[in-house]
């Protein structure tokens, strides 16, 4: 089993809009693919860039190949939408992990 984690760093000015978009658009699109399940959107409490708020979106997947294919196609499209909407107020990076316990 695999975990697909995307960390989003946003400015406080857009955080409420970002959270709504993540729930209504990004997570919904990922779940509709049939590849991901059990999404968790969390606020990261560790220190990060001053003047920003960070969130981690974690979703489980049975296949790393399918998850990676989604990441490079539909996921990339979704993140591009964020970049167009919010420009420099938005940053993201993703990590694939294998669940071992």
Coordinates of C-alpha atoms in Angstrom, one line a residue:
X1 CA 0.0 0.0 0.0
X2 CA 1.2 3.5 -0.8
X3 CA 0.8 7.0 0.5
X4 CA 0.7 10.0 -1.8
X5 CA 1.6 13.2 0.1
X6 CA 1.3 16.7 -1.4
X7 CA 2.5 19.6 0.8
X8 CA 1.0 22.9 -0.1
X9 CA 2.4 26.2 1.3
X10 CA 0.1 29.2 1.0
X11 CA -0.1 32.7 2.3
X12 CA -2.6 33.5 5.0
X13 CA -4.6 35.7 2.6
X14 CA -5.6 32.7 0.4
X15 CA -5.7 29.9 3.0
X16 CA -9.5 29.7 3.3
X17 CA -10.0 29.8 -0.4
X18 CA -7.2 27.2 -0.8
X19 CA -8.8 24.8 1.7
X20 CA -12.2 25.1 0.1
X21 CA -10.6 24.4 -3.4
X22 CA -8.6 21.5 -2.1
X23 CA -11.7 19.9 -0.6
X24 CA -14.1 20.7 -3.4
X25 CA -11.8 20.2 -6.4
X26 CA -8.5 18.6 -5.8
X27 CA -9.6 15.8 -3.4
X28 CA -12.8 15.2 -5.3
X29 CA -10.9 14.8 -8.6
X30 CA -8.4 12.5 -7.0
X31 CA -11.1 10.3 -5.4
X32 CA -13.1 10.2 -8.7
X33 CA -10.1 8.7 -10.4
X34 CA -10.6 5.5 -8.4
X35 CA -6.9 5.4 -7.6
X36 CA -6.9 7.1 -4.2
X37 CA -8.9 6.7 -1.0
X38 CA -8.9 7.8 2.7
X39 CA -7.8 11.5 2.1
X40 CA -6.6 13.5 5.1
X41 CA -5.9 17.2 4.8
X42 CA -3.9 18.5 7.7
X43 CA -2.3 21.8 8.8
X44 CA 1.4 21.4 9.3
X45 CA 2.4 22.7 12.7
X46 CA 6.2 22.7 12.2
X47 CA 7.9 25.9 11.4
X48 CA 8.1 26.9 7.8
X49 CA 8.6 30.1 5.8
X50 CA 7.5 33.2 7.8
X51 CA 4.2 34.6 6.5
X52 CA 2.9 31.2 5.2
X53 CA 0.7 28.4 6.3
X54 CA 1.5 24.8 5.2
X55 CA -0.9 21.9 4.6
X56 CA -0.3 18.2 3.9
X57 CA -2.8 16.2 1.8
X58 CA -2.3 12.5 2.2
X59 CA -4.2 9.9 0.2
X60 CA -3.7 6.1 0.1
X61 CA -3.3 4.2 -3.1
X62 CA -2.9 0.5 -3.9
X63 CA -0.6 1.1 -6.9
X64 CA 2.3 3.5 -7.0
X65 CA 2.3 3.3 -10.8
X66 CA -1.3 4.5 -11.0
X67 CA -0.8 7.1 -8.4
X68 CA 2.3 8.4 -10.2
X69 CA 0.4 8.5 -13.6
X70 CA -2.4 10.5 -11.9
X71 CA 0.2 12.8 -10.4
X72 CA 1.8 13.5 -13.8
X73 CA -1.5 14.1 -15.6
X74 CA -4.7 15.1 -13.7
X75 CA -2.7 16.1 -10.6
X76 CA -0.4 18.3 -12.6
X77 CA -3.4 20.0 -14.2
X78 CA -4.9 20.6 -10.8
X79 CA -1.7 22.1 -9.4
X80 CA -1.3 24.3 -12.5
X81 CA -4.8 25.7 -11.8
X82 CA -3.6 26.7 -8.3
X83 CA -0.5 28.3 -9.7
X84 CA -2.6 30.3 -12.2
X85 CA -5.2 31.3 -9.5
X86 CA -2.7 32.2 -6.8
X87 CA 0.7 32.7 -8.4
X88 CA 3.4 33.4 -5.8
X89 CA 1.0 32.8 -2.9
X90 CA 1.1 29.1 -3.6
X91 CA 3.8 26.4 -3.6
X92 CA 3.6 22.6 -3.6
X93 CA 5.6 19.5 -3.7
X94 CA 4.7 15.8 -3.7
X95 CA 6.2 12.6 -2.2
X96 CA 5.3 8.9 -2.7
X97 CA 5.8 6.7 0.3
X98 CA 5.4 3.0 0.8
X99 CA 3.4 2.1 4.0
X100 CA 5.5 -0.5 6.0
X101 CA 3.5 -0.8 9.2

